[in-house]
Amino acid sequence: DRKVVVTGGARGIGYAIARRAAASGATVALLDLEQVALDEAAARLRHDVQGAEILAQTCDVSSYDDIRAAREVLEAGWGRADVLVNNAGIFSNAPAQEMEAQEWDRVLQVNLSGAFYCSQVFGASMIEARSGTIVNIASMSGVIVNRPQPQIGYNVSKAGVIMLTKSLAAEWAPYGIRVNAVAPGYIRSAITESLLGKANMRDYWIGGTPLGRMGSP
């Protein structure tokens, strides 16, 4: 009977989380950037989980105003969110010496600032209710440097997400809010599949994984 908000919920890990939450009886709100992908994901989720209550709202997590507007729409329709999953994220494989400032800013804005903005906006109601759960999707890239692809912006953003998680967990524990992070390894998706054939990435990625395979959402 919980109300769960999942950012980046239209595909991949976000969709898998939303589907699992819906199957457990939660009302689920999908937040994503692209309207078409969002509508398709909501329809697929309603089909996958019969009787599930699904809301869909376009939202750019790098925009504080977008997030506030999304919360207002959701709270008008269903009330306060019990759970927030900060899953939305992007990555860039630009080498450090070539990475444009605009590209660096965009990765940090979506991956790190977006997680903070969403936590602050949705967390306000949780603080008032003295109850809530926030789950941040970090990455192994927040604690190691992946090879062979250059991804300094992504690595730094995910390291920031890990410390954001620890800081919020410490600050908001007195309000009864739990804040945790999950740091996945390599997960099969349309993006990772497209990169497997480049620069011996398969050898690095699969060779460095003890089970000898990638994970699934």
JSON list of C-alpha atoms in Angstrom, two decimals:
[
{"chain": "A", "resi": 1, "resn": "ASP", "atom": "CA", "xyz": [0.00, 0.00, 0.00]},
{"chain": "A", "resi": 2, "resn": "ARG", "atom": "CA", "xyz": [3.04, 2.30, -0.30]},
{"chain": "A", "resi": 3, "resn": "LYS", "atom": "CA", "xyz": [3.38, 5.11, -2.80]},
{"chain": "A", "resi": 4, "resn": "VAL", "atom": "CA", "xyz": [6.66, 4.82, -4.70]},
{"chain": "A", "resi": 5, "resn": "VAL", "atom": "CA", "xyz": [8.29, 7.40, -6.99]},
{"chain": "A", "resi": 6, "resn": "VAL", "atom": "CA", "xyz": [10.92, 6.10, -9.43]},
{"chain": "A", "resi": 7, "resn": "THR", "atom": "CA", "xyz": [12.95, 8.56, -11.50]},
{"chain": "A", "resi": 8, "resn": "GLY", "atom": "CA", "xyz": [14.22, 7.27, -14.82]},
{"chain": "A", "resi": 9, "resn": "GLY", "atom": "CA", "xyz": [11.45, 4.70, -14.51]},
{"chain": "A", "resi": 10, "resn": "ALA", "atom": "CA", "xyz": [10.74, 4.21, -18.21]},
{"chain": "A", "resi": 11, "resn": "ARG", "atom": "CA", "xyz": [13.51, 1.69, -18.86]},
{"chain": "A", "resi": 12, "resn": "GLY", "atom": "CA", "xyz": [16.27, -0.53, -17.50]},
{"chain": "A", "resi": 13, "resn": "ILE", "atom": "CA", "xyz": [16.84, -0.70, -13.76]},
{"chain": "A", "resi": 14, "resn": "GLY", "atom": "CA", "xyz": [14.21, 1.97, -13.10]},
{"chain": "A", "resi": 15, "resn": "TYR", "atom": "CA", "xyz": [11.49, 0.02, -14.87]},
{"chain": "A", "resi": 16, "resn": "ALA", "atom": "CA", "xyz": [12.50, -3.22, -13.10]},
{"chain": "A", "resi": 17, "resn": "ILE", "atom": "CA", "xyz": [12.25, -1.46, -9.73]},
{"chain": "A", "resi": 18, "resn": "ALA", "atom": "CA", "xyz": [8.86, 0.00, -10.63]},
{"chain": "A", "resi": 19, "resn": "ARG", "atom": "CA", "xyz": [7.56, -3.38, -11.76]},
{"chain": "A", "resi": 20, "resn": "ARG", "atom": "CA", "xyz": [8.72, -5.09, -8.56]},
{"chain": "A", "resi": 21, "resn": "ALA", "atom": "CA", "xyz": [7.14, -2.37, -6.43]},
{"chain": "A", "resi": 22, "resn": "ALA", "atom": "CA", "xyz": [3.86, -2.61, -8.33]},
{"chain": "A", "resi": 23, "resn": "ALA", "atom": "CA", "xyz": [3.86, -6.40, -8.00]},
{"chain": "A", "resi": 24, "resn": "SER", "atom": "CA", "xyz": [4.23, -5.93, -4.24]},
{"chain": "A", "resi": 25, "resn": "GLY", "atom": "CA", "xyz": [1.06, -3.84, -4.13]},
{"chain": "A", "resi": 26, "resn": "ALA", "atom": "CA", "xyz": [2.52, -0.34, -4.28]},
{"chain": "A", "resi": 27, "resn": "THR", "atom": "CA", "xyz": [1.12, 2.56, -6.24]},
{"chain": "A", "resi": 28, "resn": "VAL", "atom": "CA", "xyz": [3.96, 3.60, -8.54]},
{"chain": "A", "resi": 29, "resn": "ALA", "atom": "CA", "xyz": [4.77, 6.93, -10.17]},
{"chain": "A", "resi": 30, "resn": "LEU", "atom": "CA", "xyz": [7.18, 6.86, -13.11]},
{"chain": "A", "resi": 31, "resn": "LEU", "atom": "CA", "xyz": [9.17, 10.03, -13.69]},
{"chain": "A", "resi": 32, "resn": "ASP", "atom": "CA", "xyz": [11.13, 10.30, -16.92]},
{"chain": "A", "resi": 33, "resn": "LEU", "atom": "CA", "xyz": [12.27, 12.82, -19.47]},
{"chain": "A", "resi": 34, "resn": "GLU", "atom": "CA", "xyz": [10.66, 11.49, -22.67]},
{"chain": "A", "resi": 35, "resn": "GLN", "atom": "CA", "xyz": [6.87, 11.42, -22.94]},
{"chain": "A", "resi": 36, "resn": "VAL", "atom": "CA", "xyz": [6.69, 8.62, -25.53]},
{"chain": "A", "resi": 37, "resn": "ALA", "atom": "CA", "xyz": [8.98, 6.29, -23.57]},
{"chain": "A", "resi": 38, "resn": "LEU", "atom": "CA", "xyz": [7.10, 7.15, -20.39]},
{"chain": "A", "resi": 39, "resn": "ASP", "atom": "CA", "xyz": [3.69, 6.35, -21.89]},
{"chain": "A", "resi": 40, "resn": "GLU", "atom": "CA", "xyz": [4.97, 3.06, -23.32]},
{"chain": "A", "resi": 41, "resn": "ALA", "atom": "CA", "xyz": [6.50, 2.07, -19.98]},
{"chain": "A", "resi": 42, "resn": "ALA", "atom": "CA", "xyz": [3.31, 2.88, -18.07]},
{"chain": "A", "resi": 43, "resn": "ALA", "atom": "CA", "xyz": [1.22, 0.83, -20.50]},
{"chain": "A", "resi": 44, "resn": "ARG", "atom": "CA", "xyz": [3.66, -2.09, -20.31]},
{"chain": "A", "resi": 45, "resn": "LEU", "atom": "CA", "xyz": [3.67, -1.93, -16.51]},
{"chain": "A", "resi": 46, "resn": "ARG", "atom": "CA", "xyz": [-0.12, -1.99, -16.34]},
{"chain": "A", "resi": 47, "resn": "HIS", "atom": "CA", "xyz": [-0.03, -5.03, -18.62]},
{"chain": "A", "resi": 48, "resn": "ASP", "atom": "CA", "xyz": [2.74, -6.79, -16.64]},
{"chain": "A", "resi": 49, "resn": "VAL", "atom": "CA", "xyz": [1.04, -6.21, -13.28]},
{"chain": "A", "resi": 50, "resn": "GLN", "atom": "CA", "xyz": [-2.71, -6.51, -13.64]},
{"chain": "A", "resi": 51, "resn": "GLY", "atom": "CA", "xyz": [-4.62, -4.06, -11.47]},
{"chain": "A", "resi": 52, "resn": "ALA", "atom": "CA", "xyz": [-1.54, -1.97, -10.70]},
{"chain": "A", "resi": 53, "resn": "GLU", "atom": "CA", "xyz": [-2.09, 1.74, -10.08]},
{"chain": "A", "resi": 54, "resn": "ILE", "atom": "CA", "xyz": [0.47, 3.56, -12.20]},
{"chain": "A", "resi": 55, "resn": "LEU", "atom": "CA", "xyz": [1.04, 7.28, -12.59]},
{"chain": "A", "resi": 56, "resn": "ALA", "atom": "CA", "xyz": [3.36, 8.77, -15.22]},
{"chain": "A", "resi": 57, "resn": "GLN", "atom": "CA", "xyz": [4.82, 12.27, -15.18]},
{"chain": "A", "resi": 58, "resn": "THR", "atom": "CA", "xyz": [7.44, 13.86, -17.42]},
{"chain": "A", "resi": 59, "resn": "CYS", "atom": "CA", "xyz": [10.25, 15.40, -15.41]},
{"chain": "A", "resi": 60, "resn": "ASP", "atom": "CA", "xyz": [13.81, 16.57, -16.02]},
{"chain": "A", "resi": 61, "resn": "VAL", "atom": "CA", "xyz": [15.59, 15.81, -12.75]},
{"chain": "A", "resi": 62, "resn": "SER", "atom": "CA", "xyz": [18.23, 18.43, -13.54]},
{"chain": "A", "resi": 63, "resn": "SER", "atom": "CA", "xyz": [15.51, 21.08, -13.21]},
{"chain": "A", "resi": 64, "resn": "TYR", "atom": "CA", "xyz": [14.45, 21.98, -9.67]},
{"chain": "A", "resi": 65, "resn": "ASP", "atom": "CA", "xyz": [11.28, 23.58, -11.00]},
{"chain": "A", "resi": 66, "resn": "ASP", "atom": "CA", "xyz": [10.39, 20.43, -12.94]},
{"chain": "A", "resi": 67, "resn": "ILE", "atom": "CA", "xyz": [10.73, 18.31, -9.82]},
{"chain": "A", "resi": 68, "resn": "ARG", "atom": "CA", "xyz": [8.61, 20.66, -7.72]},
{"chain": "A", "resi": 69, "resn": "ALA", "atom": "CA", "xyz": [5.93, 20.66, -10.41]},
{"chain": "A", "resi": 70, "resn": "ALA", "atom": "CA", "xyz": [5.99, 16.86, -10.60]},
{"chain": "A", "resi": 71, "resn": "ARG", "atom": "CA", "xyz": [5.59, 16.56, -6.84]},
{"chain": "A", "resi": 72, "resn": "GLU", "atom": "CA", "xyz": [2.63, 18.94, -6.87]},
{"chain": "A", "resi": 73, "resn": "VAL", "atom": "CA", "xyz": [0.91, 16.88, -9.59]},
{"chain": "A", "resi": 74, "resn": "LEU", "atom": "CA", "xyz": [1.55, 13.60, -7.80]},
{"chain": "A", "resi": 75, "resn": "GLU", "atom": "CA", "xyz": [0.52, 14.84, -4.37]},
{"chain": "A", "resi": 76, "resn": "ALA", "atom": "CA", "xyz": [-2.69, 16.27, -5.82]},
{"chain": "A", "resi": 77, "resn": "GLY", "atom": "CA", "xyz": [-3.47, 12.89, -7.31]},
{"chain": "A", "resi": 78, "resn": "TRP", "atom": "CA", "xyz": [-2.40, 10.50, -4.59]},
{"chain": "A", "resi": 79, "resn": "GLY", "atom": "CA", "xyz": [-0.90, 12.27, -1.59]},
{"chain": "A", "resi": 80, "resn": "ARG", "atom": "CA", "xyz": [2.56, 12.00, -0.07]},
{"chain": "A", "resi": 81, "resn": "ALA", "atom": "CA", "xyz": [5.21, 9.64, -1.47]},
{"chain": "A", "resi": 82, "resn": "ASP", "atom": "CA", "xyz": [6.43, 6.98, 0.97]},
{"chain": "A", "resi": 83, "resn": "VAL", "atom": "CA", "xyz": [9.41, 5.93, -1.12]},
{"chain": "A", "resi": 84, "resn": "LEU", "atom": "CA", "xyz": [11.68, 7.80, -3.55]},
{"chain": "A", "resi": 85, "resn": "VAL", "atom": "CA", "xyz": [14.05, 5.91, -5.84]},
{"chain": "A", "resi": 86, "resn": "ASN", "atom": "CA", "xyz": [16.64, 8.23, -7.42]},
{"chain": "A", "resi": 87, "resn": "ASN", "atom": "CA", "xyz": [17.51, 6.17, -10.49]},
{"chain": "A", "resi": 88, "resn": "ALA", "atom": "CA", "xyz": [17.67, 8.68, -13.36]},
{"chain": "A", "resi": 89, "resn": "GLY", "atom": "CA", "xyz": [21.15, 9.08, -14.75]},
{"chain": "A", "resi": 90, "resn": "ILE", "atom": "CA", "xyz": [23.30, 9.64, -17.84]},
{"chain": "A", "resi": 91, "resn": "PHE", "atom": "CA", "xyz": [26.91, 8.90, -18.69]},
{"chain": "A", "resi": 92, "resn": "SER", "atom": "CA", "xyz": [29.66, 10.16, -20.94]},
{"chain": "A", "resi": 93, "resn": "ASN", "atom": "CA", "xyz": [32.75, 8.40, -22.26]},
{"chain": "A", "resi": 94, "resn": "ALA", "atom": "CA", "xyz": [34.70, 11.56, -23.06]},
{"chain": "A", "resi": 95, "resn": "PRO", "atom": "CA", "xyz": [38.41, 11.49, -22.11]},
{"chain": "A", "resi": 96, "resn": "ALA", "atom": "CA", "xyz": [39.23, 13.96, -19.34]},
{"chain": "A", "resi": 97, "resn": "GLN", "atom": "CA", "xyz": [41.40, 16.15, -21.56]},
{"chain": "A", "resi": 98, "resn": "GLU", "atom": "CA", "xyz": [38.68, 16.41, -24.21]},
{"chain": "A", "resi": 99, "resn": "MET", "atom": "CA", "xyz": [35.54, 16.67, -22.10]},
{"chain": "A", "resi": 100, "resn": "GLU", "atom": "CA", "xyz": [33.63, 19.86, -22.74]},
{"chain": "A", "resi": 101, "resn": "ALA", "atom": "CA", "xyz": [32.64, 21.90, -19.68]},
{"chain": "A", "resi": 102, "resn": "GLN", "atom": "CA", "xyz": [29.01, 21.73, -20.79]},
{"chain": "A", "resi": 103, "resn": "GLU", "atom": "CA", "xyz": [29.16, 17.92, -20.92]},
{"chain": "A", "resi": 104, "resn": "TRP", "atom": "CA", "xyz": [30.77, 17.73, -17.46]},
{"chain": "A", "resi": 105, "resn": "ASP", "atom": "CA", "xyz": [28.12, 20.05, -16.05]},
{"chain": "A", "resi": 106, "resn": "ARG", "atom": "CA", "xyz": [25.28, 18.02, -17.59]},
{"chain": "A", "resi": 107, "resn": "VAL", "atom": "CA", "xyz": [26.48, 14.69, -16.14]},
{"chain": "A", "resi": 108, "resn": "LEU", "atom": "CA", "xyz": [26.92, 16.17, -12.66]},
{"chain": "A", "resi": 109, "resn": "GLN", "atom": "CA", "xyz": [23.62, 18.05, -12.89]},
{"chain": "A", "resi": 110, "resn": "VAL", "atom": "CA", "xyz": [21.56, 14.97, -13.78]},
{"chain": "A", "resi": 111, "resn": "ASN", "atom": "CA", "xyz": [23.33, 12.28, -11.76]},
{"chain": "A", "resi": 112, "resn": "LEU", "atom": "CA", "xyz": [24.23, 14.16, -8.58]},
{"chain": "A", "resi": 113, "resn": "SER", "atom": "CA", "xyz": [22.28, 17.41, -8.39]},
{"chain": "A", "resi": 114, "resn": "GLY", "atom": "CA", "xyz": [19.17, 15.60, -9.65]},
{"chain": "A", "resi": 115, "resn": "ALA", "atom": "CA", "xyz": [19.38, 13.09, -6.81]},
{"chain": "A", "resi": 116, "resn": "PHE", "atom": "CA", "xyz": [19.74, 15.90, -4.28]},
{"chain": "A", "resi": 117, "resn": "TYR", "atom": "CA", "xyz": [16.95, 17.99, -5.78]},
{"chain": "A", "resi": 118, "resn": "CYS", "atom": "CA", "xyz": [14.52, 15.06, -5.77]},
{"chain": "A", "resi": 119, "resn": "SER", "atom": "CA", "xyz": [15.52, 14.08, -2.24]},
{"chain": "A", "resi": 120, "resn": "GLN", "atom": "CA", "xyz": [15.01, 17.61, -0.95]},
{"chain": "A", "resi": 121, "resn": "VAL", "atom": "CA", "xyz": [11.69, 18.17, -2.75]},
{"chain": "A", "resi": 122, "resn": "PHE", "atom": "CA", "xyz": [10.08, 14.81, -1.96]},
{"chain": "A", "resi": 123, "resn": "GLY", "atom": "CA", "xyz": [11.89, 14.59, 1.37]},
{"chain": "A", "resi": 124, "resn": "ALA", "atom": "CA", "xyz": [10.12, 17.71, 2.64]},
{"chain": "A", "resi": 125, "resn": "SER", "atom": "CA", "xyz": [6.86, 15.79, 2.94]},
{"chain": "A", "resi": 126, "resn": "MET", "atom": "CA", "xyz": [8.67, 12.84, 4.48]},
{"chain": "A", "resi": 127, "resn": "ILE", "atom": "CA", "xyz": [10.21, 15.09, 7.11]},
{"chain": "A", "resi": 128, "resn": "GLU", "atom": "CA", "xyz": [6.78, 16.51, 7.91]},
{"chain": "A", "resi": 129, "resn": "ALA", "atom": "CA", "xyz": [5.36, 12.99, 8.26]},
{"chain": "A", "resi": 130, "resn": "ARG", "atom": "CA", "xyz": [8.49, 11.77, 10.09]},
{"chain": "A", "resi": 131, "resn": "SER", "atom": "CA", "xyz": [8.58, 8.71, 7.86]},
{"chain": "A", "resi": 132, "resn": "GLY", "atom": "CA", "xyz": [10.00, 7.79, 4.48]},
{"chain": "A", "resi": 133, "resn": "THR", "atom": "CA", "xyz": [12.53, 5.84, 2.47]},
{"chain": "A", "resi": 134, "resn": "ILE", "atom": "CA", "xyz": [14.98, 7.07, -0.16]},
{"chain": "A", "resi": 135, "resn": "VAL", "atom": "CA", "xyz": [17.02, 4.69, -2.32]},
{"chain": "A", "resi": 136, "resn": "ASN", "atom": "CA", "xyz": [19.76, 6.14, -4.52]},
{"chain": "A", "resi": 137, "resn": "ILE", "atom": "CA", "xyz": [21.10, 4.15, -7.45]},
{"chain": "A", "resi": 138, "resn": "ALA", "atom": "CA", "xyz": [24.83, 4.76, -7.26]},
{"chain": "A", "resi": 139, "resn": "SER", "atom": "CA", "xyz": [27.36, 2.55, -9.07]},
{"chain": "A", "resi": 140, "resn": "MET", "atom": "CA", "xyz": [30.53, 0.58, -8.58]},
{"chain": "A", "resi": 141, "resn": "SER", "atom": "CA", "xyz": [31.96, 3.52, -10.54]},
{"chain": "A", "resi": 142, "resn": "GLY", "atom": "CA", "xyz": [31.60, 5.57, -7.37]},
{"chain": "A", "resi": 143, "resn": "VAL", "atom": "CA", "xyz": [34.31, 3.50, -5.66]},
{"chain": "A", "resi": 144, "resn": "ILE", "atom": "CA", "xyz": [36.47, 2.19, -8.54]},
{"chain": "A", "resi": 145, "resn": "VAL", "atom": "CA", "xyz": [37.76, 3.53, -11.86]},
{"chain": "A", "resi": 146, "resn": "ASN", "atom": "CA", "xyz": [36.32, 1.45, -14.68]},
{"chain": "A", "resi": 147, "resn": "ARG", "atom": "CA", "xyz": [38.48, 0.33, -17.57]},
{"chain": "A", "resi": 148, "resn": "PRO", "atom": "CA", "xyz": [39.02, 0.74, -20.46]},
{"chain": "A", "resi": 149, "resn": "GLN", "atom": "CA", "xyz": [36.41, 3.45, -21.08]},
{"chain": "A", "resi": 150, "resn": "PRO", "atom": "CA", "xyz": [37.14, 7.01, -19.93]},
{"chain": "A", "resi": 151, "resn": "GLN", "atom": "CA", "xyz": [34.20, 8.26, -17.82]},
{"chain": "A", "resi": 152, "resn": "ILE", "atom": "CA", "xyz": [35.54, 10.74, -15.29]},
{"chain": "A", "resi": 153, "resn": "GLY", "atom": "CA", "xyz": [32.29, 12.71, -15.07]},
{"chain": "A", "resi": 154, "resn": "TYR", "atom": "CA", "xyz": [30.19, 9.63, -14.41]},
{"chain": "A", "resi": 155, "resn": "ASN", "atom": "CA", "xyz": [32.64, 8.27, -11.82]},
{"chain": "A", "resi": 156, "resn": "VAL", "atom": "CA", "xyz": [32.75, 11.54, -9.91]},
{"chain": "A", "resi": 157, "resn": "SER", "atom": "CA", "xyz": [28.97, 11.93, -10.02]},
{"chain": "A", "resi": 158, "resn": "LYS", "atom": "CA", "xyz": [28.41, 8.45, -8.59]},
{"chain": "A", "resi": 159, "resn": "ALA", "atom": "CA", "xyz": [31.02, 8.97, -5.87]},
{"chain": "A", "resi": 160, "resn": "GLY", "atom": "CA", "xyz": [29.03, 12.07, -5.00]},
{"chain": "A", "resi": 161, "resn": "VAL", "atom": "CA", "xyz": [25.80, 10.06, -4.86]},
{"chain": "A", "resi": 162, "resn": "ILE", "atom": "CA", "xyz": [27.38, 7.71, -2.32]},
{"chain": "A", "resi": 163, "resn": "MET", "atom": "CA", "xyz": [28.40, 10.59, -0.04]},
{"chain": "A", "resi": 164, "resn": "LEU", "atom": "CA", "xyz": [25.03, 12.28, -0.60]},
{"chain": "A", "resi": 165, "resn": "THR", "atom": "CA", "xyz": [23.42, 9.07, 0.64]},
{"chain": "A", "resi": 166, "resn": "LYS", "atom": "CA", "xyz": [25.57, 8.91, 3.77]},
{"chain": "A", "resi": 167, "resn": "SER", "atom": "CA", "xyz": [25.03, 12.58, 4.55]},
{"chain": "A", "resi": 168, "resn": "LEU", "atom": "CA", "xyz": [21.25, 12.46, 4.14]},
{"chain": "A", "resi": 169, "resn": "ALA", "atom": "CA", "xyz": [21.04, 9.22, 6.12]},
{"chain": "A", "resi": 170, "resn": "ALA", "atom": "CA", "xyz": [22.81, 10.88, 9.04]},
{"chain": "A", "resi": 171, "resn": "GLU", "atom": "CA", "xyz": [20.85, 14.14, 8.84]},
{"chain": "A", "resi": 172, "resn": "TRP", "atom": "CA", "xyz": [17.39, 12.65, 8.32]},
{"chain": "A", "resi": 173, "resn": "ALA", "atom": "CA", "xyz": [17.51, 9.64, 10.62]},
{"chain": "A", "resi": 174, "resn": "PRO", "atom": "CA", "xyz": [15.96, 11.70, 13.45]},
{"chain": "A", "resi": 175, "resn": "TYR", "atom": "CA", "xyz": [12.92, 12.22, 11.20]},
{"chain": "A", "resi": 176, "resn": "GLY", "atom": "CA", "xyz": [12.46, 8.48, 10.73]},
{"chain": "A", "resi": 177, "resn": "ILE", "atom": "CA", "xyz": [13.72, 8.58, 7.14]},
{"chain": "A", "resi": 178, "resn": "ARG", "atom": "CA", "xyz": [16.02, 5.83, 5.89]},
{"chain": "A", "resi": 179, "resn": "VAL", "atom": "CA", "xyz": [18.42, 6.72, 3.07]},
{"chain": "A", "resi": 180, "resn": "ASN", "atom": "CA", "xyz": [20.41, 3.98, 1.35]},
{"chain": "A", "resi": 181, "resn": "ALA", "atom": "CA", "xyz": [22.21, 3.39, -1.93]},
{"chain": "A", "resi": 182, "resn": "VAL", "atom": "CA", "xyz": [22.67, 0.45, -4.27]},
{"chain": "A", "resi": 183, "resn": "ALA", "atom": "CA", "xyz": [25.86, 0.32, -6.34]},
{"chain": "A", "resi": 184, "resn": "PRO", "atom": "CA", "xyz": [25.35, -2.03, -9.31]},
{"chain": "A", "resi": 185, "resn": "GLY", "atom": "CA", "xyz": [28.10, -3.49, -11.45]},
{"chain": "A", "resi": 186, "resn": "TYR", "atom": "CA", "xyz": [27.70, -3.91, -15.20]},
{"chain": "A", "resi": 187, "resn": "ILE", "atom": "CA", "xyz": [24.04, -4.39, -16.09]},
{"chain": "A", "resi": 188, "resn": "ARG", "atom": "CA", "xyz": [22.81, -5.43, -19.53]},
{"chain": "A", "resi": 189, "resn": "SER", "atom": "CA", "xyz": [20.91, -2.63, -21.24]},
{"chain": "A", "resi": 190, "resn": "ALA", "atom": "CA", "xyz": [20.63, -1.10, -24.68]},
{"chain": "A", "resi": 191, "resn": "ILE", "atom": "CA", "xyz": [23.50, 1.26, -23.83]},
{"chain": "A", "resi": 192, "resn": "THR", "atom": "CA", "xyz": [25.92, -1.33, -22.43]},
{"chain": "A", "resi": 193, "resn": "GLU", "atom": "CA", "xyz": [25.13, -3.76, -25.25]},
{"chain": "A", "resi": 194, "resn": "SER", "atom": "CA", "xyz": [26.11, -1.11, -27.79]},
{"chain": "A", "resi": 195, "resn": "LEU", "atom": "CA", "xyz": [29.48, -0.62, -26.09]},
{"chain": "A", "resi": 196, "resn": "LEU", "atom": "CA", "xyz": [30.50, -4.25, -25.57]},
{"chain": "A", "resi": 197, "resn": "GLY", "atom": "CA", "xyz": [32.26, -4.55, -28.92]},
{"chain": "A", "resi": 198, "resn": "LYS", "atom": "CA", "xyz": [34.41, -1.45, -28.48]},
{"chain": "A", "resi": 199, "resn": "ALA", "atom": "CA", "xyz": [38.07, -1.37, -27.35]},
{"chain": "A", "resi": 200, "resn": "ASN", "atom": "CA", "xyz": [38.02, -4.85, -25.81]},
{"chain": "A", "resi": 201, "resn": "MET", "atom": "CA", "xyz": [35.36, -3.73, -23.35]},
{"chain": "A", "resi": 202, "resn": "ARG", "atom": "CA", "xyz": [33.87, -7.24, -23.19]},
{"chain": "A", "resi": 203, "resn": "ASP", "atom": "CA", "xyz": [37.23, -8.63, -22.01]},
{"chain": "A", "resi": 204, "resn": "TYR", "atom": "CA", "xyz": [37.55, -5.96, -19.33]},
{"chain": "A", "resi": 205, "resn": "TRP", "atom": "CA", "xyz": [33.92, -5.97, -18.23]},
{"chain": "A", "resi": 206, "resn": "ILE", "atom": "CA", "xyz": [33.24, -9.70, -18.23]},
{"chain": "A", "resi": 207, "resn": "GLY", "atom": "CA", "xyz": [36.80, -10.64, -17.28]},
{"chain": "A", "resi": 208, "resn": "GLY", "atom": "CA", "xyz": [36.64, -8.45, -14.20]},
{"chain": "A", "resi": 209, "resn": "THR", "atom": "CA", "xyz": [33.31, -9.89, -13.04]},
{"chain": "A", "resi": 210, "resn": "PRO", "atom": "CA", "xyz": [33.69, -13.01, -10.86]},
{"chain": "A", "resi": 211, "resn": "LEU", "atom": "CA", "xyz": [30.51, -14.65, -12.20]},
{"chain": "A", "resi": 212, "resn": "GLY", "atom": "CA", "xyz": [31.71, -14.12, -15.76]},
{"chain": "A", "resi": 213, "resn": "ARG", "atom": "CA", "xyz": [28.56, -12.37, -16.91]},
{"chain": "A", "resi": 214, "resn": "MET", "atom": "CA", "xyz": [26.75, -9.06, -16.71]},
{"chain": "A", "resi": 215, "resn": "GLY", "atom": "CA", "xyz": [23.79, -8.54, -14.41]},
{"chain": "A", "resi": 216, "resn": "SER", "atom": "CA", "xyz": [20.21, -8.02, -15.54]},
{"chain": "A", "resi": 217, "resn": "PRO", "atom": "CA", "xyz": [17.88, -5.25, -14.41]}
]
